[in-house]
PDB file of C-alpha atoms and ligand atoms in Angstrom:
ATOM      1  CA  MET A1190       0.000   0.000   0.000  1.00  0.00           C
ATOM      2  CA  ILE A1191       1.251   3.456  -0.890  1.00  0.00           C
ATOM      3  CA  GLU A1192      -0.091   6.589   0.815  1.00  0.00           C
ATOM      4  CA  VAL A1193       0.934  10.226   0.561  1.00  0.00           C
ATOM      5  CA  LEU A1194       1.088  12.960   3.186  1.00  0.00           C
ATOM      6  CA  ARG A1195       0.989  16.594   2.112  1.00  0.00           C
ATOM      7  CA  LEU A1196       2.256  18.886   4.871  1.00  0.00           C
ATOM      8  CA  GLY A1197       1.061  22.386   5.706  1.00  0.00           C
ATOM      9  CA  HIS A1198      -1.824  23.014   3.290  1.00  0.00           C
ATOM     10  CA  ARG A1199      -2.867  26.671   3.122  1.00  0.00           C
ATOM     11  CA  ILE A1200      -6.325  27.380   1.683  1.00  0.00           C
ATOM     12  CA  SER A1201      -5.381  30.719   0.165  1.00  0.00           C
ATOM     13  CA  ARG A1202      -2.134  29.596  -1.496  1.00  0.00           C
ATOM     14  CA  ASP A1203      -2.079  25.833  -2.019  1.00  0.00           C
ATOM     15  CA  LYS A1204      -5.460  24.685  -3.303  1.00  0.00           C
ATOM     16  CA  ARG A1205      -4.309  24.089  -6.841  1.00  0.00           C
ATOM     17  CA  ILE A1206      -0.936  22.547  -6.043  1.00  0.00           C
ATOM     18  CA  SER A1207      -2.310  20.359  -3.229  1.00  0.00           C
ATOM     19  CA  THR A1208      -4.984  19.121  -5.652  1.00  0.00           C
ATOM     20  CA  HIS A1209      -2.262  18.287  -8.157  1.00  0.00           C
ATOM     21  CA  VAL A1210      -0.319  16.395  -5.483  1.00  0.00           C
ATOM     22  CA  ALA A1211      -3.445  14.302  -4.852  1.00  0.00           C
ATOM     23  CA  LEU A1212      -4.091  13.673  -8.553  1.00  0.00           C
ATOM     24  CA  VAL A1213      -0.520  12.542  -9.140  1.00  0.00           C
ATOM     25  CA  ALA A1214      -0.661  10.293  -6.056  1.00  0.00           C
ATOM     26  CA  ARG A1215      -3.886   8.654  -7.293  1.00  0.00           C
ATOM     27  CA  SER A1216      -2.805   8.226 -10.893  1.00  0.00           C
ATOM     28  CA  PHE A1217       0.460   6.512  -9.924  1.00  0.00           C
ATOM     29  CA  GLY A1218      -1.245   4.074  -7.544  1.00  0.00           C
ATOM     30  CA  ALA A1219      -1.480   5.588  -4.061  1.00  0.00           C
ATOM     31  CA  SER A1220      -4.663   4.690  -2.161  1.00  0.00           C
ATOM     32  CA  LYS A1221      -4.904   7.758   0.069  1.00  0.00           C
ATOM     33  CA  ILE A1222      -3.707  11.273   0.641  1.00  0.00           C
ATOM     34  CA  TYR A1223      -3.509  12.782   4.123  1.00  0.00           C
ATOM     35  CA  TYR A1224      -2.896  16.455   4.611  1.00  0.00           C
ATOM     36  CA  THR A1225      -2.004  18.717   7.521  1.00  0.00           C
ATOM     37  CA  GLY A1226      -2.477  22.456   7.780  1.00  0.00           C
ATOM     38  CA  GLN A1227      -5.824  24.082   7.150  1.00  0.00           C
ATOM     39  CA  LYS A1228      -8.783  21.759   6.651  1.00  0.00           C
ATOM     40  CA  ASP A1229     -10.232  22.568   3.253  1.00  0.00           C
ATOM     41  CA  GLY A1230     -13.622  21.205   2.172  1.00  0.00           C
ATOM     42  CA  SER A1231     -13.166  22.572  -1.327  1.00  0.00           C
ATOM     43  CA  TYR A1232      -9.854  20.691  -1.727  1.00  0.00           C
ATOM     44  CA  GLU A1233     -11.496  17.481  -0.480  1.00  0.00           C
ATOM     45  CA  ASN A1234     -14.482  17.936  -2.822  1.00  0.00           C
ATOM     46  CA  SER A1235     -12.210  18.461  -5.835  1.00  0.00           C
ATOM     47  CA  VAL A1236     -10.358  15.231  -5.138  1.00  0.00           C
ATOM     48  CA  GLU A1237     -13.545  13.276  -4.407  1.00  0.00           C
ATOM     49  CA  ARG A1238     -15.132  14.545  -7.647  1.00  0.00           C
ATOM     50  CA  ILE A1239     -12.197  13.237  -9.685  1.00  0.00           C
ATOM     51  CA  VAL A1240     -12.434   9.845  -7.961  1.00  0.00           C
ATOM     52  CA  SER A1241     -16.192   9.589  -8.589  1.00  0.00           C
ATOM     53  CA  GLU A1242     -15.689  10.326 -12.298  1.00  0.00           C
ATOM     54  CA  PHE A1243     -12.426   8.539 -13.023  1.00  0.00           C
ATOM     55  CA  GLY A1244     -12.679   5.620 -10.588  1.00  0.00           C
ATOM     56  CA  GLY A1245     -10.487   3.869  -8.067  1.00  0.00           C
ATOM     57  CA  ASN A1246     -10.569   3.768  -4.274  1.00  0.00           C
ATOM     58  CA  PHE A1247      -8.516   6.840  -3.554  1.00  0.00           C
ATOM     59  CA  SER A1248      -9.479   8.874  -0.477  1.00  0.00           C
ATOM     60  CA  ILE A1249      -8.465  12.111   1.226  1.00  0.00           C
ATOM     61  CA  GLU A1250      -8.264  12.886   4.951  1.00  0.00           C
ATOM     62  CA  HIS A1251      -7.226  15.915   6.939  1.00  0.00           C
ATOM     63  CA  VAL A1252      -5.111  15.117  10.031  1.00  0.00           C
ATOM     64  CA  GLU A1253      -4.094  17.440  12.865  1.00  0.00           C
ATOM     65  CA  SER A1254      -0.830  15.641  13.526  1.00  0.00           C
ATOM     66  CA  TYR A1255       1.281  13.640  11.116  1.00  0.00           C
ATOM     67  CA  LYS A1256       3.347  11.729  13.675  1.00  0.00           C
ATOM     68  CA  LYS A1257       0.815   8.985  14.346  1.00  0.00           C
ATOM     69  CA  LEU A1258       0.717   8.251  10.607  1.00  0.00           C
ATOM     70  CA  PHE A1259       4.392   7.316  10.614  1.00  0.00           C
ATOM     71  CA  ALA A1260       3.984   4.312  12.931  1.00  0.00           C
ATOM     72  CA  GLY A1261       4.462   0.975  11.202  1.00  0.00           C
ATOM     73  CA  LYS A1262       5.146   2.483   7.768  1.00  0.00           C
ATOM     74  CA  THR A1263       8.205   3.013   5.658  1.00  0.00           C
ATOM     75  CA  VAL A1264       8.341   6.803   5.536  1.00  0.00           C
ATOM     76  CA  VAL A1265       9.942   8.462   2.527  1.00  0.00           C
ATOM     77  CA  HIS A1266      10.288  12.230   2.785  1.00  0.00           C
ATOM     78  CA  LEU A1267      10.854  14.019  -0.525  1.00  0.00           C
ATOM     79  CA  THR A1268      13.296  16.882  -0.129  1.00  0.00           C
ATOM     80  CA  MET A1269      15.856  18.523  -2.360  1.00  0.00           C
ATOM     81  CA  TYR A1270      18.456  17.852   0.366  1.00  0.00           C
ATOM     82  CA  GLY A1271      17.954  14.091   0.337  1.00  0.00           C
ATOM     83  CA  GLU A1272      19.883  11.182  -1.118  1.00  0.00           C
ATOM     84  CA  ASP A1273      19.499  10.390  -4.797  1.00  0.00           C
ATOM     85  CA  PHE A1274      16.068   8.810  -5.394  1.00  0.00           C
ATOM     86  CA  LEU A1275      17.612   6.284  -7.774  1.00  0.00           C
ATOM     87  CA  GLU A1276      19.443   4.766  -4.768  1.00  0.00           C
ATOM     88  CA  VAL A1277      16.144   4.115  -2.953  1.00  0.00           C
ATOM     89  CA  SER A1278      14.226   1.173  -4.375  1.00  0.00           C
ATOM     90  CA  ASP A1279      12.465  -2.078  -3.464  1.00  0.00           C
ATOM     91  CA  LEU A1280      10.989  -0.580  -0.309  1.00  0.00           C
ATOM     92  CA  LYS A1281       9.216  -3.035   1.984  1.00  0.00           C
ATOM     93  CA  GLY A1282       5.802  -2.845   3.666  1.00  0.00           C
ATOM     94  CA  ASP A1283       3.336   0.022   3.631  1.00  0.00           C
ATOM     95  CA  ILE A1284       4.884   3.177   2.280  1.00  0.00           C
ATOM     96  CA  LEU A1285       4.069   6.752   3.276  1.00  0.00           C
ATOM     97  CA  ILE A1286       5.525   9.406   0.967  1.00  0.00           C
ATOM     98  CA  VAL A1287       5.769  12.845   2.573  1.00  0.00           C
ATOM     99  CA  VAL A1288       5.819  16.057   0.564  1.00  0.00           C
ATOM    100  CA  GLY A1289       6.354  19.416   2.192  1.00  0.00           C
ATOM    101  CA  GLY A1290       4.799  22.807   1.908  1.00  0.00           C
ATOM    102  CA  GLU A1291       6.219  26.208   2.705  1.00  0.00           C
ATOM    103  CA  LYS A1292       8.172  25.178   5.826  1.00  0.00           C
ATOM    104  CA  VAL A1293       8.990  21.579   6.660  1.00  0.00           C
ATOM    105  CA  PRO A1294       9.516  20.893  10.405  1.00  0.00           C
ATOM    106  CA  GLY A1295      13.061  19.691  11.111  1.00  0.00           C
ATOM    107  CA  GLU A1296      11.829  16.600  12.911  1.00  0.00           C
ATOM    108  CA  VAL A1297      10.412  15.219   9.646  1.00  0.00           C
ATOM    109  CA  TYR A1298      13.988  14.703   8.460  1.00  0.00           C
ATOM    110  CA  GLU A1299      14.729  12.757  11.663  1.00  0.00           C
ATOM    111  CA  LEU A1300      11.548  10.703  11.767  1.00  0.00           C
ATOM    112  CA  ALA A1301      11.615   9.676   8.093  1.00  0.00           C
ATOM    113  CA  ASP A1302      13.235   6.372   7.154  1.00  0.00           C
ATOM    114  CA  TYR A1303      14.490   7.953   3.946  1.00  0.00           C
ATOM    115  CA  ASN A1304      15.063  11.553   2.910  1.00  0.00           C
ATOM    116  CA  VAL A1305      15.041  11.434  -0.862  1.00  0.00           C
ATOM    117  CA  GLY A1306      15.917  14.038  -3.477  1.00  0.00           C
ATOM    118  CA  VAL A1307      14.742  14.061  -7.070  1.00  0.00           C
ATOM    119  CA  THR A1308      17.762  15.949  -8.329  1.00  0.00           C
ATOM    120  CA  ASN A1309      19.157  18.139  -5.570  1.00  0.00           C
ATOM    121  CA  GLN A1310      17.689  21.222  -7.168  1.00  0.00           C
ATOM    122  CA  PRO A1311      14.660  23.164  -5.963  1.00  0.00           C
ATOM    123  CA  HIS A1312      11.538  22.217  -7.826  1.00  0.00           C
ATOM    124  CA  SER A1313       7.941  21.278  -7.257  1.00  0.00           C
ATOM    125  CA  GLU A1314       6.331  18.786  -4.864  1.00  0.00           C
ATOM    126  CA  VAL A1315       4.092  17.713  -7.749  1.00  0.00           C
ATOM    127  CA  ALA A1316       7.028  16.918 -10.008  1.00  0.00           C
ATOM    128  CA  ALA A1317       9.066  15.277  -7.232  1.00  0.00           C
ATOM    129  CA  LEU A1318       6.136  13.053  -6.290  1.00  0.00           C
ATOM    130  CA  GLY A1319       5.480  12.042  -9.898  1.00  0.00           C
ATOM    131  CA  VAL A1320       9.090  11.165 -10.630  1.00  0.00           C
ATOM    132  CA  PHE A1321       9.553   9.276  -7.367  1.00  0.00           C
ATOM    133  CA  MET A1322       6.282   7.339  -7.642  1.00  0.00           C
ATOM    134  CA  ASP A1323       7.060   6.349 -11.218  1.00  0.00           C
ATOM    135  CA  HIS A1324      10.385   4.992  -9.950  1.00  0.00           C
ATOM    136  CA  LEU A1325       8.695   3.249  -7.014  1.00  0.00           C
ATOM    137  CA  VAL A1326       6.025   1.465  -9.079  1.00  0.00           C
ATOM    138  CA  LYS A1327       8.470   0.846 -11.923  1.00  0.00           C
ATOM    139  CA  SER A1328       6.176   2.574 -14.428  1.00  0.00           C
ATOM    140  CA  SER A1329       3.338   0.137 -13.700  1.00  0.00           C
ATOM    141  CA  TYR A1330       0.151   2.135 -13.170  1.00  0.00           C
ATOM    142  CA  PRO A1331      -3.415   1.295 -12.101  1.00  0.00           C
ATOM    143  CA  THR A1332      -6.016   1.080 -14.886  1.00  0.00           C
ATOM    144  CA  PHE A1333      -9.169   2.400 -13.090  1.00  0.00           C
ATOM    145  CA  LYS A1334     -11.545   0.097 -14.951  1.00  0.00           C
ATOM    146  CA  ASP A1335     -14.476   1.205 -12.729  1.00  0.00           C
ATOM    147  CA  GLY A1336     -14.259   4.835 -13.879  1.00  0.00           C
ATOM    148  CA  LYS A1337     -17.372   6.453 -15.387  1.00  0.00           C
ATOM    149  CA  VAL A1338     -14.966   8.325 -17.642  1.00  0.00           C
ATOM    150  CA  ARG A1339     -12.264   6.146 -19.210  1.00  0.00           C
ATOM    151  CA  VAL A1340      -9.926   7.694 -21.698  1.00  0.00           C
ATOM    152  CA  LYS A1341      -8.849   5.550 -24.629  1.00  0.00           C
ATOM    153  CA  PRO A1342      -5.329   6.387 -25.764  1.00  0.00           C
ATOM    154  CA  SER A1343      -5.444   7.900 -29.229  1.00  0.00           C
ATOM    155  CA  THR A1344      -3.012   9.623 -31.528  1.00  0.00           C
ATOM    156  CA  LYS A1345      -5.429  12.501 -32.266  1.00  0.00           C
ATOM    157  CA  GLY A1346      -8.467  13.995 -30.596  1.00  0.00           C
ATOM    158  CA  LYS A1347     -10.286  12.630 -27.562  1.00  0.00           C
ATOM    159  CA  GLU A1348     -11.559   9.070 -27.369  1.00  0.00           C
ATOM    160  CA  PHE A1349     -13.314   7.224 -24.545  1.00  0.00           C
ATOM    161  CA  TYR A1350     -14.163   3.604 -23.842  1.00  0.00           C
TER     162      TYR A1350
HETATM  163  N1  LIG B1965      10.965  25.638   1.697  1.00  0.00           N
HETATM  164  C1  LIG B1965      10.505  24.314   1.984  1.00  0.00           C
HETATM  165  C2  LIG B1965      11.373  23.651   3.048  1.00  0.00           C
HETATM  166  O1  LIG B1965      11.371  24.132   4.164  1.00  0.00           O
HETATM  167  O2  LIG B1965      11.991  22.630   2.803  1.00  0.00           O
HETATM  168  C3  LIG B1965      10.386  23.467   0.705  1.00  0.00           C
HETATM  169  C4  LIG B1965       9.465  24.061  -0.361  1.00  0.00           C
HETATM  170  S1  LIG B1965       9.262  23.046  -1.773  1.00  0.00           S
HETATM  171  C5  LIG B1965       8.510  24.028  -3.003  1.00  0.00           C
HETATM  172  C6  LIG B1965       7.913  22.021  -1.337  1.00  0.00           C
HETATM  173  C7  LIG B1965       8.226  20.571  -1.369  1.00  0.00           C
HETATM  174  O3  LIG B1965       8.589  20.148  -2.670  1.00  0.00           O
HETATM  175  C8  LIG B1965       9.356  20.099  -0.500  1.00  0.00           C
HETATM  176  O4  LIG B1965       9.035  20.050   0.850  1.00  0.00           O
HETATM  177  C9  LIG B1965       9.618  18.731  -1.083  1.00  0.00           C
HETATM  178  O5  LIG B1965       8.715  17.757  -0.581  1.00  0.00           O
HETATM  179  C10 LIG B1965       9.365  18.967  -2.564  1.00  0.00           C
HETATM  180  N2  LIG B1965      10.615  19.151  -3.305  1.00  0.00           N
HETATM  181  C11 LIG B1965      11.108  20.298  -3.812  1.00  0.00           C
HETATM  182  N3  LIG B1965      12.273  20.089  -4.463  1.00  0.00           N
HETATM  183  C12 LIG B1965      12.522  18.761  -4.358  1.00  0.00           C
HETATM  184  C13 LIG B1965      13.571  17.922  -4.824  1.00  0.00           C
HETATM  185  N4  LIG B1965      14.579  18.394  -5.530  1.00  0.00           N
HETATM  186  N5  LIG B1965      13.507  16.602  -4.542  1.00  0.00           N
HETATM  187  C14 LIG B1965      12.463  16.100  -3.830  1.00  0.00           C
HETATM  188  N6  LIG B1965      11.446  16.849  -3.363  1.00  0.00           N
HETATM  189  C15 LIG B1965      11.472  18.157  -3.630  1.00  0.00           C
END
């Protein structure tokens, strides 16, 4: 099982990027996104609407404290200061991938099993999550056969099953 934790959501600044974090997590095979920071019904509705249209069992939950989520899981914190993501593979057990927001508490670096960088350059939590999850699942993605909307790959235009 793969889950994702988005730290420090701010309603005024992060709605779009936190939604993108959730969409990337779902599309690459995570089953849940947790988030800390401000509880945001609009963020939750956006994610739930995508799931109801495009399928899968992905869920979203706001949590006050992230520490209890770490128990019993392999925690991978994505940070530009971390070790090369290509060195971190074949992780065991349930995996929790942590992406930060504006300010990441120092203890996250200590509590994580792995601090992983996707390049050691500053970039986006959305991009870092996508690249790392692709590496983790070895480019094997869920198919979402229960989706009301199912896109059929096509070379031109838009096609659906
Ligand atoms: N200033 C924040 C801090 O205190 O670390 C980081 C802001 S950054 C835009 C937001 C998040 O994107 C980070 O917490 C991290 O999860 C992710 N991120 C940014 N660059 C990354 C990189 N090169 N590798 C992995 N994750 C990265």
